[in-house]
């Protein structure tokens, strides 16, 4: 079987749905590139998109499958290579000031100060991860890089501008130093650990969606036994099925709020898995973001003697998850949460040991650790993803029923995020209610939450009504000064777009 490598194109129409809209953007980028670096022809031109997750939130780092798709908005990097060991990073957006730094002479990785919120760190982490791989594979990595970046994935919108960025910076590092034919899998694996260098302990969903995206297709992404991405189209329905993305405009910064939001959730799900394993007397693989075990590890160990491993058959996997949901209820007895002392004693370790092992590299703050709620969300959400997939694979003949059933799963996902994972906000709940009242079949947070965007499933004949209602009852109410342009960016019908692309000999004619 051939290994899928990052796609090459030379026409914008092969990448974008509406290429004509992109032409002026590329022209402006190349003009600024010439002004800055003295040539209109970059040595490398690459782009990687943001993503919207249809269903399966906060379960990628527990190693359960998710269902995202790439969007059209993306990050473009135009790159000039030099033999001077200097990196220069600039952005077409003046809010992101340019920086220049030397590559360390002794070949050590560039420094990243994760305590600072510096946009160039997202370039540095691609550099660190890419160079580490190159060195291990005996590639020299001395090339100087001058890059000009243009992005239109809104930052902090929950649409993965950071993943699009680190995918590009990792790819740029590999290509610049002569590592061509980059496989999609390698790029996913490398770019997935990037954000850990800026203090965000995230999973692999966003990078997978950005790299493997395919026009008009969603992706079923699995992480075990190995990364596997299956592309699928949506069934023909009447009315057509559409996805509207509505950005709450509440900025969610995973890095700055990590200790109380994202990184804390990673600690909670890890401790939840360890508590279940302990009570079931199971040994689980010490993998996952904290290298200590995951909920998926609990499933695998619990059913180790079963002839069908988890993930092989949808029906069987759903039953296995049902059993897990029962066990969560039975074993994680303190429904309101565990203090540090309580969980340390359950796991038979000292408080110091617990803190060192789970809370030092990524510091967290909390009153109690809500293990029951997090576990309940994870296992039910993992099951909803399988329910969703199975509806798409065997859709009921009646389109209305299909749309309603898919929508219900999305609504349940939102309820679970609000009530169990606690990553919703009143603004996100408000958008979901307005959308549903105006004809959306399903509405939920997409991405990490705590702000950012929602994804709304609408029958095509209802999309406009949903959009109009949100404009009036959400945007104009909360942001009375919002311009039409800002509104058009915040609220749009989204079509699944293509993934990471290397653009060779771009022709803009
Ligand atoms: C962020 C992370 C992903 C994933 C989502 C929540 O987007 O980067 O890895 O965990 O949150 O599903």
mmCIF file of C-alpha atoms in Angstrom, residues 239-244 400 403 434-442 456-470 493:
data_model
loop_
_atom_site.group_PDB
_atom_site.id
_atom_site.type_symbol
_atom_site.label_atom_id
_atom_site.label_comp_id
_atom_site.label_asym_id
_atom_site.label_seq_id
_atom_site.Cartn_x
_atom_site.Cartn_y
_atom_site.Cartn_z
ATOM 1 C CA UNK A 239 -33.070 19.171 1.935
ATOM 2 C CA UNK A 240 -29.257 19.135 1.769
ATOM 3 C CA UNK A 241 -27.353 18.993 4.982
ATOM 4 C CA UNK A 242 -25.227 22.063 5.798
ATOM 5 C CA UNK A 243 -22.866 23.117 8.554
ATOM 6 C CA UNK A 244 -22.916 26.695 9.779
ATOM 7 C CA UNK A 400 -35.697 14.406 7.757
ATOM 8 C CA UNK A 403 -30.938 15.073 9.908
ATOM 9 C CA UNK A 434 -31.067 30.530 19.092
ATOM 10 C CA UNK A 435 -29.902 28.224 16.301
ATOM 11 C CA UNK A 436 -32.148 25.364 17.401
ATOM 12 C CA UNK A 437 -35.164 27.634 17.849
ATOM 13 C CA UNK A 438 -34.690 28.772 14.263
ATOM 14 C CA UNK A 439 -34.388 25.437 12.549
ATOM 15 C CA UNK A 440 -30.909 24.012 13.259
ATOM 16 C CA UNK A 441 -31.171 20.283 13.862
ATOM 17 C CA UNK A 442 -28.051 20.253 16.026
ATOM 18 C CA UNK A 456 -24.630 24.068 13.689
ATOM 19 C CA UNK A 457 -26.173 21.334 11.564
ATOM 20 C CA UNK A 458 -28.929 22.842 9.452
ATOM 21 C CA UNK A 459 -31.133 21.575 6.644
ATOM 22 C CA UNK A 460 -30.098 23.869 3.721
ATOM 23 C CA UNK A 461 -33.561 25.441 3.538
ATOM 24 C CA UNK A 462 -33.168 26.639 7.155
ATOM 25 C CA UNK A 463 -29.581 27.958 7.070
ATOM 26 C CA UNK A 464 -30.544 31.520 6.166
ATOM 27 C CA UNK A 465 -33.158 31.706 8.919
ATOM 28 C CA UNK A 466 -30.589 30.481 11.452
ATOM 29 C CA UNK A 467 -28.021 33.006 10.222
ATOM 30 C CA UNK A 468 -30.508 35.911 10.304
ATOM 31 C CA UNK A 469 -31.680 35.035 13.800
ATOM 32 C CA UNK A 470 -28.124 34.823 15.124
ATOM 33 C CA UNK A 493 -21.846 28.184 5.930
#
